[in-house]
Amino acid sequence: IIECVNEIIDNARCLEDSCKAYEVLILALYSSGKKLMAVDQALTILRKLNYPFPSQVDRQLTTDAMETTREFMTGLSIDDLIYYPLMTDELSIQTMKIMDVSLMTFYKAAPALLPLLVSQMIALTSKRGCCNESATAFAAFAFLEMSLLGHFDNAYRIGMLATSMLHHTGASKLMARAVS
């Protein structure tokens, strides 16, 4: 399957044509135990989509990303999400899908990049609107708030926002991922 997907990527006429193929490639590599290769492919397509990641991640960079994301989240309530616009730009939706399939890969093989990925997902949501994968980003941020910073109350609040977002976007099929 990996060879077939690479052929699709090589013959794509534009970036949009290759997005779904990259999504499948990342999943195929991760599933076959090639987690670092999956991270490399995720970073490649995200760079092409203008979401570059630094080659070196330090604590300050992670802290800054988390703080910027927390500032956006601080003012959000469940009621705000009911009226938050839905994401309509197809390339932004495809970008969120690629980021979403990259979450587990980054968590397992490049954990230092995970807070940056989640922060970029939430930043894209704040600029372009909600989509199905936004709820997963909120749930992942809640996990990071709890596990990295010990902010249990804030993590719970953000988790509730993620659940609300699932209902807003109609993405109930993602409920298990966002809640767990």
mmCIF file with all atom_site columns, C-alpha atoms in Angstrom:
data_model
loop_
_atom_site.group_PDB
_atom_site.id
_atom_site.type_symbol
_atom_site.label_atom_id
_atom_site.label_alt_id
_atom_site.label_comp_id
_atom_site.label_asym_id
_atom_site.label_entity_id
_atom_site.label_seq_id
_atom_site.pdbx_PDB_ins_code
_atom_site.Cartn_x
_atom_site.Cartn_y
_atom_site.Cartn_z
_atom_site.occupancy
_atom_site.B_iso_or_equiv
_atom_site.pdbx_formal_charge
_atom_site.auth_seq_id
_atom_site.auth_comp_id
_atom_site.auth_asym_id
_atom_site.auth_atom_id
_atom_site.pdbx_PDB_model_num
ATOM 1   C CA . ILE A 1 1   ? 0.000   0.000  0.000   1.00 0.00 ? 1   ILE A CA 1
ATOM 2   C CA . ILE A 1 2   ? 2.845   2.387  0.789   1.00 0.00 ? 2   ILE A CA 1
ATOM 3   C CA . GLU A 1 3   ? 4.209   2.098  -2.762  1.00 0.00 ? 3   GLU A CA 1
ATOM 4   C CA . CYS A 1 4   ? 0.758   2.771  -4.247  1.00 0.00 ? 4   CYS A CA 1
ATOM 5   C CA . VAL A 1 5   ? 0.242   5.830  -2.065  1.00 0.00 ? 5   VAL A CA 1
ATOM 6   C CA . ASN A 1 6   ? 3.694   7.168  -2.965  1.00 0.00 ? 6   ASN A CA 1
ATOM 7   C CA . GLU A 1 7   ? 2.794   6.802  -6.640  1.00 0.00 ? 7   GLU A CA 1
ATOM 8   C CA . ILE A 1 8   ? -0.354  8.871  -6.088  1.00 0.00 ? 8   ILE A CA 1
ATOM 9   C CA . ILE A 1 9   ? 1.679   11.552 -4.314  1.00 0.00 ? 9   ILE A CA 1
ATOM 10  C CA . ASP A 1 10  ? 4.298   11.582 -7.075  1.00 0.00 ? 10  ASP A CA 1
ATOM 11  C CA . ASN A 1 11  ? 1.622   11.990 -9.780  1.00 0.00 ? 11  ASN A CA 1
ATOM 12  C CA . ALA A 1 12  ? -0.583  14.517 -8.002  1.00 0.00 ? 12  ALA A CA 1
ATOM 13  C CA . ARG A 1 13  ? -1.274  17.636 -10.055 1.00 0.00 ? 13  ARG A CA 1
ATOM 14  C CA . CYS A 1 14  ? -1.622  19.918 -7.057  1.00 0.00 ? 14  CYS A CA 1
ATOM 15  C CA . LEU A 1 15  ? -1.183  19.923 -3.306  1.00 0.00 ? 15  LEU A CA 1
ATOM 16  C CA . GLU A 1 16  ? -4.888  19.292 -2.664  1.00 0.00 ? 16  GLU A CA 1
ATOM 17  C CA . ASP A 1 17  ? -4.689  16.098 -4.744  1.00 0.00 ? 17  ASP A CA 1
ATOM 18  C CA . SER A 1 18  ? -1.963  14.678 -2.535  1.00 0.00 ? 18  SER A CA 1
ATOM 19  C CA . CYS A 1 19  ? -3.499  15.479 0.884   1.00 0.00 ? 19  CYS A CA 1
ATOM 20  C CA . LYS A 1 20  ? -5.690  12.380 1.181   1.00 0.00 ? 20  LYS A CA 1
ATOM 21  C CA . ALA A 1 21  ? -2.788  10.236 -0.048  1.00 0.00 ? 21  ALA A CA 1
ATOM 22  C CA . TYR A 1 22  ? -0.535  11.668 2.678   1.00 0.00 ? 22  TYR A CA 1
ATOM 23  C CA . GLU A 1 23  ? -3.251  10.982 5.229   1.00 0.00 ? 23  GLU A CA 1
ATOM 24  C CA . VAL A 1 24  ? -3.372  7.332  4.149   1.00 0.00 ? 24  VAL A CA 1
ATOM 25  C CA . LEU A 1 25  ? 0.437   7.125  4.003   1.00 0.00 ? 25  LEU A CA 1
ATOM 26  C CA . ILE A 1 26  ? 0.837   8.410  7.560   1.00 0.00 ? 26  ILE A CA 1
ATOM 27  C CA . LEU A 1 27  ? -1.708  5.872  8.810   1.00 0.00 ? 27  LEU A CA 1
ATOM 28  C CA . ALA A 1 28  ? -0.120  3.028  6.809   1.00 0.00 ? 28  ALA A CA 1
ATOM 29  C CA . LEU A 1 29  ? 3.374   3.791  8.068   1.00 0.00 ? 29  LEU A CA 1
ATOM 30  C CA . TYR A 1 30  ? 2.188   4.095  11.668  1.00 0.00 ? 30  TYR A CA 1
ATOM 31  C CA . SER A 1 31  ? 0.192   0.863  11.423  1.00 0.00 ? 31  SER A CA 1
ATOM 32  C CA . SER A 1 32  ? 3.165   -1.020 10.012  1.00 0.00 ? 32  SER A CA 1
ATOM 33  C CA . GLY A 1 33  ? 5.377   0.070  12.907  1.00 0.00 ? 33  GLY A CA 1
ATOM 34  C CA . LYS A 1 34  ? 7.320   2.694  10.932  1.00 0.00 ? 34  LYS A CA 1
ATOM 35  C CA . LYS A 1 35  ? 6.454   5.482  13.329  1.00 0.00 ? 35  LYS A CA 1
ATOM 36  C CA . LEU A 1 36  ? 9.467   7.719  12.620  1.00 0.00 ? 36  LEU A CA 1
ATOM 37  C CA . MET A 1 37  ? 8.813   7.482  8.892   1.00 0.00 ? 37  MET A CA 1
ATOM 38  C CA . ALA A 1 38  ? 5.189   8.437  9.591   1.00 0.00 ? 38  ALA A CA 1
ATOM 39  C CA . VAL A 1 39  ? 6.404   11.497 11.527  1.00 0.00 ? 39  VAL A CA 1
ATOM 40  C CA . ASP A 1 40  ? 8.711   12.450 8.640   1.00 0.00 ? 40  ASP A CA 1
ATOM 41  C CA . GLN A 1 41  ? 5.860   12.193 6.129   1.00 0.00 ? 41  GLN A CA 1
ATOM 42  C CA . ALA A 1 42  ? 3.563   14.211 8.384   1.00 0.00 ? 42  ALA A CA 1
ATOM 43  C CA . LEU A 1 43  ? 6.191   16.918 8.756   1.00 0.00 ? 43  LEU A CA 1
ATOM 44  C CA . THR A 1 44  ? 6.751   16.930 4.978   1.00 0.00 ? 44  THR A CA 1
ATOM 45  C CA . ILE A 1 45  ? 3.109   17.518 4.062   1.00 0.00 ? 45  ILE A CA 1
ATOM 46  C CA . LEU A 1 46  ? 2.549   19.984 6.914   1.00 0.00 ? 46  LEU A CA 1
ATOM 47  C CA . ARG A 1 47  ? 5.548   22.000 5.706   1.00 0.00 ? 47  ARG A CA 1
ATOM 48  C CA . LYS A 1 48  ? 4.039   22.016 2.192   1.00 0.00 ? 48  LYS A CA 1
ATOM 49  C CA . LEU A 1 49  ? 0.768   23.243 3.712   1.00 0.00 ? 49  LEU A CA 1
ATOM 50  C CA . ASN A 1 50  ? 2.653   26.113 5.435   1.00 0.00 ? 50  ASN A CA 1
ATOM 51  C CA . TYR A 1 51  ? 2.675   24.546 8.890   1.00 0.00 ? 51  TYR A CA 1
ATOM 52  C CA . PRO A 1 52  ? 6.391   24.032 9.483   1.00 0.00 ? 52  PRO A CA 1
ATOM 53  C CA . PHE A 1 53  ? 7.842   22.551 12.642  1.00 0.00 ? 53  PHE A CA 1
ATOM 54  C CA . PRO A 1 54  ? 11.249  23.402 14.100  1.00 0.00 ? 54  PRO A CA 1
ATOM 55  C CA . SER A 1 55  ? 13.997  20.810 13.899  1.00 0.00 ? 55  SER A CA 1
ATOM 56  C CA . GLN A 1 56  ? 14.742  21.291 17.597  1.00 0.00 ? 56  GLN A CA 1
ATOM 57  C CA . VAL A 1 57  ? 12.074  21.739 20.258  1.00 0.00 ? 57  VAL A CA 1
ATOM 58  C CA . ASP A 1 58  ? 12.926  23.135 23.660  1.00 0.00 ? 58  ASP A CA 1
ATOM 59  C CA . ARG A 1 59  ? 10.851  23.673 26.761  1.00 0.00 ? 59  ARG A CA 1
ATOM 60  C CA . GLN A 1 60  ? 10.410  27.402 26.068  1.00 0.00 ? 60  GLN A CA 1
ATOM 61  C CA . LEU A 1 61  ? 8.956   26.775 22.602  1.00 0.00 ? 61  LEU A CA 1
ATOM 62  C CA . THR A 1 62  ? 6.513   24.255 24.053  1.00 0.00 ? 62  THR A CA 1
ATOM 63  C CA . THR A 1 63  ? 5.564   26.614 26.887  1.00 0.00 ? 63  THR A CA 1
ATOM 64  C CA . ASP A 1 64  ? 4.979   29.493 24.446  1.00 0.00 ? 64  ASP A CA 1
ATOM 65  C CA . ALA A 1 65  ? 2.773   27.345 22.204  1.00 0.00 ? 65  ALA A CA 1
ATOM 66  C CA . MET A 1 66  ? 0.749   26.076 25.171  1.00 0.00 ? 66  MET A CA 1
ATOM 67  C CA . GLU A 1 67  ? 0.363   29.606 26.571  1.00 0.00 ? 67  GLU A CA 1
ATOM 68  C CA . THR A 1 68  ? -0.812  31.043 23.242  1.00 0.00 ? 68  THR A CA 1
ATOM 69  C CA . THR A 1 69  ? -3.358  28.255 22.934  1.00 0.00 ? 69  THR A CA 1
ATOM 70  C CA . ARG A 1 70  ? -4.477  28.671 26.545  1.00 0.00 ? 70  ARG A CA 1
ATOM 71  C CA . GLU A 1 71  ? -5.109  32.396 25.905  1.00 0.00 ? 71  GLU A CA 1
ATOM 72  C CA . PHE A 1 72  ? -7.482  31.506 23.058  1.00 0.00 ? 72  PHE A CA 1
ATOM 73  C CA . MET A 1 73  ? -9.215  28.861 25.169  1.00 0.00 ? 73  MET A CA 1
ATOM 74  C CA . THR A 1 74  ? -9.623  31.054 28.248  1.00 0.00 ? 74  THR A CA 1
ATOM 75  C CA . GLY A 1 75  ? -12.419 33.110 26.765  1.00 0.00 ? 75  GLY A CA 1
ATOM 76  C CA . LEU A 1 76  ? -14.345 30.224 25.212  1.00 0.00 ? 76  LEU A CA 1
ATOM 77  C CA . SER A 1 77  ? -17.519 28.849 26.707  1.00 0.00 ? 77  SER A CA 1
ATOM 78  C CA . ILE A 1 78  ? -19.725 26.020 25.530  1.00 0.00 ? 78  ILE A CA 1
ATOM 79  C CA . ASP A 1 79  ? -22.237 28.633 24.362  1.00 0.00 ? 79  ASP A CA 1
ATOM 80  C CA . ASP A 1 80  ? -19.547 30.297 22.244  1.00 0.00 ? 80  ASP A CA 1
ATOM 81  C CA . LEU A 1 81  ? -18.942 27.033 20.410  1.00 0.00 ? 81  LEU A CA 1
ATOM 82  C CA . ILE A 1 82  ? -22.609 26.661 19.536  1.00 0.00 ? 82  ILE A CA 1
ATOM 83  C CA . TYR A 1 83  ? -22.302 29.812 17.415  1.00 0.00 ? 83  TYR A CA 1
ATOM 84  C CA . TYR A 1 84  ? -18.723 29.284 16.249  1.00 0.00 ? 84  TYR A CA 1
ATOM 85  C CA . PRO A 1 85  ? -18.573 29.089 12.449  1.00 0.00 ? 85  PRO A CA 1
ATOM 86  C CA . LEU A 1 86  ? -17.920 25.794 10.719  1.00 0.00 ? 86  LEU A CA 1
ATOM 87  C CA . MET A 1 87  ? -14.746 25.405 8.679   1.00 0.00 ? 87  MET A CA 1
ATOM 88  C CA . THR A 1 88  ? -15.587 25.603 4.974   1.00 0.00 ? 88  THR A CA 1
ATOM 89  C CA . ASP A 1 89  ? -12.210 25.968 3.264   1.00 0.00 ? 89  ASP A CA 1
ATOM 90  C CA . GLU A 1 90  ? -11.413 22.537 1.823   1.00 0.00 ? 90  GLU A CA 1
ATOM 91  C CA . LEU A 1 91  ? -7.625  22.865 2.154   1.00 0.00 ? 91  LEU A CA 1
ATOM 92  C CA . SER A 1 92  ? -7.974  23.835 5.826   1.00 0.00 ? 92  SER A CA 1
ATOM 93  C CA . ILE A 1 93  ? -10.214 20.811 6.415   1.00 0.00 ? 93  ILE A CA 1
ATOM 94  C CA . GLN A 1 94  ? -7.682  18.537 4.699   1.00 0.00 ? 94  GLN A CA 1
ATOM 95  C CA . THR A 1 95  ? -4.907  20.086 6.794   1.00 0.00 ? 95  THR A CA 1
ATOM 96  C CA . MET A 1 96  ? -6.877  19.344 9.969   1.00 0.00 ? 96  MET A CA 1
ATOM 97  C CA . LYS A 1 97  ? -7.398  15.739 8.843   1.00 0.00 ? 97  LYS A CA 1
ATOM 98  C CA . ILE A 1 98  ? -3.652  15.302 8.292   1.00 0.00 ? 98  ILE A CA 1
ATOM 99  C CA . MET A 1 99  ? -2.907  16.853 11.671  1.00 0.00 ? 99  MET A CA 1
ATOM 100 C CA . ASP A 1 100 ? -5.538  14.623 13.267  1.00 0.00 ? 100 ASP A CA 1
ATOM 101 C CA . VAL A 1 101 ? -4.060  11.379 11.904  1.00 0.00 ? 101 VAL A CA 1
ATOM 102 C CA . SER A 1 102 ? -0.637  12.638 13.012  1.00 0.00 ? 102 SER A CA 1
ATOM 103 C CA . LEU A 1 103 ? -1.636  13.055 16.665  1.00 0.00 ? 103 LEU A CA 1
ATOM 104 C CA . MET A 1 104 ? -1.020  9.454  17.728  1.00 0.00 ? 104 MET A CA 1
ATOM 105 C CA . THR A 1 105 ? 2.140   9.237  15.633  1.00 0.00 ? 105 THR A CA 1
ATOM 106 C CA . PHE A 1 106 ? 3.584   12.336 17.283  1.00 0.00 ? 106 PHE A CA 1
ATOM 107 C CA . TYR A 1 107 ? 2.482   11.120 20.716  1.00 0.00 ? 107 TYR A CA 1
ATOM 108 C CA . LYS A 1 108 ? 4.302   7.805  20.260  1.00 0.00 ? 108 LYS A CA 1
ATOM 109 C CA . ALA A 1 109 ? 7.329   8.750  18.136  1.00 0.00 ? 109 ALA A CA 1
ATOM 110 C CA . ALA A 1 110 ? 7.889   12.503 18.562  1.00 0.00 ? 110 ALA A CA 1
ATOM 111 C CA . PRO A 1 111 ? 6.220   13.572 21.828  1.00 0.00 ? 111 PRO A CA 1
ATOM 112 C CA . ALA A 1 112 ? 8.096   16.888 21.958  1.00 0.00 ? 112 ALA A CA 1
ATOM 113 C CA . LEU A 1 113 ? 6.231   17.930 18.792  1.00 0.00 ? 113 LEU A CA 1
ATOM 114 C CA . LEU A 1 114 ? 2.772   17.013 20.115  1.00 0.00 ? 114 LEU A CA 1
ATOM 115 C CA . PRO A 1 115 ? 2.064   20.307 21.942  1.00 0.00 ? 115 PRO A CA 1
ATOM 116 C CA . LEU A 1 116 ? 3.096   22.231 18.823  1.00 0.00 ? 116 LEU A CA 1
ATOM 117 C CA . LEU A 1 117 ? 0.816   20.131 16.614  1.00 0.00 ? 117 LEU A CA 1
ATOM 118 C CA . VAL A 1 118 ? -2.159  20.523 18.959  1.00 0.00 ? 118 VAL A CA 1
ATOM 119 C CA . SER A 1 119 ? -1.532  24.268 19.216  1.00 0.00 ? 119 SER A CA 1
ATOM 120 C CA . GLN A 1 120 ? -1.468  24.568 15.422  1.00 0.00 ? 120 GLN A CA 1
ATOM 121 C CA . MET A 1 121 ? -4.737  22.624 15.162  1.00 0.00 ? 121 MET A CA 1
ATOM 122 C CA . ILE A 1 122 ? -6.432  24.951 17.628  1.00 0.00 ? 122 ILE A CA 1
ATOM 123 C CA . ALA A 1 123 ? -4.958  28.031 15.940  1.00 0.00 ? 123 ALA A CA 1
ATOM 124 C CA . LEU A 1 124 ? -6.336  26.830 12.594  1.00 0.00 ? 124 LEU A CA 1
ATOM 125 C CA . THR A 1 125 ? -9.726  26.252 14.241  1.00 0.00 ? 125 THR A CA 1
ATOM 126 C CA . SER A 1 126 ? -9.686  29.770 15.700  1.00 0.00 ? 126 SER A CA 1
ATOM 127 C CA . LYS A 1 127 ? -8.920  31.291 12.275  1.00 0.00 ? 127 LYS A CA 1
ATOM 128 C CA . ARG A 1 128 ? -10.990 29.107 9.942   1.00 0.00 ? 128 ARG A CA 1
ATOM 129 C CA . GLY A 1 129 ? -13.766 27.678 12.127  1.00 0.00 ? 129 GLY A CA 1
ATOM 130 C CA . CYS A 1 130 ? -14.699 24.297 13.607  1.00 0.00 ? 130 CYS A CA 1
ATOM 131 C CA . CYS A 1 131 ? -14.530 20.975 11.840  1.00 0.00 ? 131 CYS A CA 1
ATOM 132 C CA . ASN A 1 132 ? -14.833 17.381 13.040  1.00 0.00 ? 132 ASN A CA 1
ATOM 133 C CA . GLU A 1 133 ? -11.131 17.205 13.917  1.00 0.00 ? 133 GLU A CA 1
ATOM 134 C CA . SER A 1 134 ? -11.286 20.384 16.032  1.00 0.00 ? 134 SER A CA 1
ATOM 135 C CA . ALA A 1 135 ? -12.884 18.411 18.851  1.00 0.00 ? 135 ALA A CA 1
ATOM 136 C CA . THR A 1 136 ? -9.966  15.988 18.863  1.00 0.00 ? 136 THR A CA 1
ATOM 137 C CA . ALA A 1 137 ? -7.573  18.951 19.056  1.00 0.00 ? 137 ALA A CA 1
ATOM 138 C CA . PHE A 1 138 ? -9.443  20.344 22.067  1.00 0.00 ? 138 PHE A CA 1
ATOM 139 C CA . ALA A 1 139 ? -9.403  16.929 23.757  1.00 0.00 ? 139 ALA A CA 1
ATOM 140 C CA . ALA A 1 140 ? -5.664  16.579 23.062  1.00 0.00 ? 140 ALA A CA 1
ATOM 141 C CA . PHE A 1 141 ? -5.061  20.041 24.522  1.00 0.00 ? 141 PHE A CA 1
ATOM 142 C CA . ALA A 1 142 ? -7.009  19.039 27.638  1.00 0.00 ? 142 ALA A CA 1
ATOM 143 C CA . PHE A 1 143 ? -4.768  15.966 27.924  1.00 0.00 ? 143 PHE A CA 1
ATOM 144 C CA . LEU A 1 144 ? -1.654  18.167 27.629  1.00 0.00 ? 144 LEU A CA 1
ATOM 145 C CA . GLU A 1 145 ? -2.986  20.648 30.197  1.00 0.00 ? 145 GLU A CA 1
ATOM 146 C CA . MET A 1 146 ? -3.464  17.799 32.645  1.00 0.00 ? 146 MET A CA 1
ATOM 147 C CA . SER A 1 147 ? -0.388  15.683 31.927  1.00 0.00 ? 147 SER A CA 1
ATOM 148 C CA . LEU A 1 148 ? 2.224   18.385 31.318  1.00 0.00 ? 148 LEU A CA 1
ATOM 149 C CA . LEU A 1 149 ? 0.998   21.162 33.578  1.00 0.00 ? 149 LEU A CA 1
ATOM 150 C CA . GLY A 1 150 ? -1.270  19.502 36.134  1.00 0.00 ? 150 GLY A CA 1
ATOM 151 C CA . HIS A 1 151 ? -4.104  21.943 35.407  1.00 0.00 ? 151 HIS A CA 1
ATOM 152 C CA . PHE A 1 152 ? -6.907  19.495 36.139  1.00 0.00 ? 152 PHE A CA 1
ATOM 153 C CA . ASP A 1 153 ? -9.770  22.004 36.395  1.00 0.00 ? 153 ASP A CA 1
ATOM 154 C CA . ASN A 1 154 ? -8.842  23.673 33.108  1.00 0.00 ? 154 ASN A CA 1
ATOM 155 C CA . ALA A 1 155 ? -8.355  20.281 31.446  1.00 0.00 ? 155 ALA A CA 1
ATOM 156 C CA . TYR A 1 156 ? -11.857 19.270 32.533  1.00 0.00 ? 156 TYR A CA 1
ATOM 157 C CA . ARG A 1 157 ? -13.347 22.522 31.182  1.00 0.00 ? 157 ARG A CA 1
ATOM 158 C CA . ILE A 1 158 ? -11.563 22.087 27.841  1.00 0.00 ? 158 ILE A CA 1
ATOM 159 C CA . GLY A 1 159 ? -12.667 18.459 27.698  1.00 0.00 ? 159 GLY A CA 1
ATOM 160 C CA . MET A 1 160 ? -16.249 19.629 28.080  1.00 0.00 ? 160 MET A CA 1
ATOM 161 C CA . LEU A 1 161 ? -15.647 22.116 25.246  1.00 0.00 ? 161 LEU A CA 1
ATOM 162 C CA . ALA A 1 162 ? -14.395 19.222 23.102  1.00 0.00 ? 162 ALA A CA 1
ATOM 163 C CA . THR A 1 163 ? -17.536 17.233 23.815  1.00 0.00 ? 163 THR A CA 1
ATOM 164 C CA . SER A 1 164 ? -19.691 20.241 22.975  1.00 0.00 ? 164 SER A CA 1
ATOM 165 C CA . MET A 1 165 ? -17.762 20.748 19.751  1.00 0.00 ? 165 MET A CA 1
ATOM 166 C CA . LEU A 1 166 ? -18.466 17.151 18.715  1.00 0.00 ? 166 LEU A CA 1
ATOM 167 C CA . HIS A 1 167 ? -22.161 17.873 18.905  1.00 0.00 ? 167 HIS A CA 1
ATOM 168 C CA . HIS A 1 168 ? -21.757 21.234 17.104  1.00 0.00 ? 168 HIS A CA 1
ATOM 169 C CA . THR A 1 169 ? -19.907 19.709 14.150  1.00 0.00 ? 169 THR A CA 1
ATOM 170 C CA . GLY A 1 170 ? -22.002 16.542 14.080  1.00 0.00 ? 170 GLY A CA 1
ATOM 171 C CA . ALA A 1 171 ? -18.904 14.386 14.546  1.00 0.00 ? 171 ALA A CA 1
ATOM 172 C CA . SER A 1 172 ? -20.304 11.958 17.076  1.00 0.00 ? 172 SER A CA 1
ATOM 173 C CA . LYS A 1 173 ? -18.235 9.159  15.468  1.00 0.00 ? 173 LYS A CA 1
ATOM 174 C CA . LEU A 1 174 ? -15.165 10.787 17.042  1.00 0.00 ? 174 LEU A CA 1
ATOM 175 C CA . MET A 1 175 ? -16.662 10.722 20.540  1.00 0.00 ? 175 MET A CA 1
ATOM 176 C CA . ALA A 1 176 ? -14.518 7.804  21.727  1.00 0.00 ? 176 ALA A CA 1
ATOM 177 C CA . ARG A 1 177 ? -11.313 9.518  20.586  1.00 0.00 ? 177 ARG A CA 1
ATOM 178 C CA . ALA A 1 178 ? -12.174 12.890 22.088  1.00 0.00 ? 178 ALA A CA 1
ATOM 179 C CA . VAL A 1 179 ? -13.411 11.517 25.399  1.00 0.00 ? 179 VAL A CA 1
ATOM 180 C CA . SER A 1 180 ? -10.587 9.008  25.983  1.00 0.00 ? 180 SER A CA 1
#
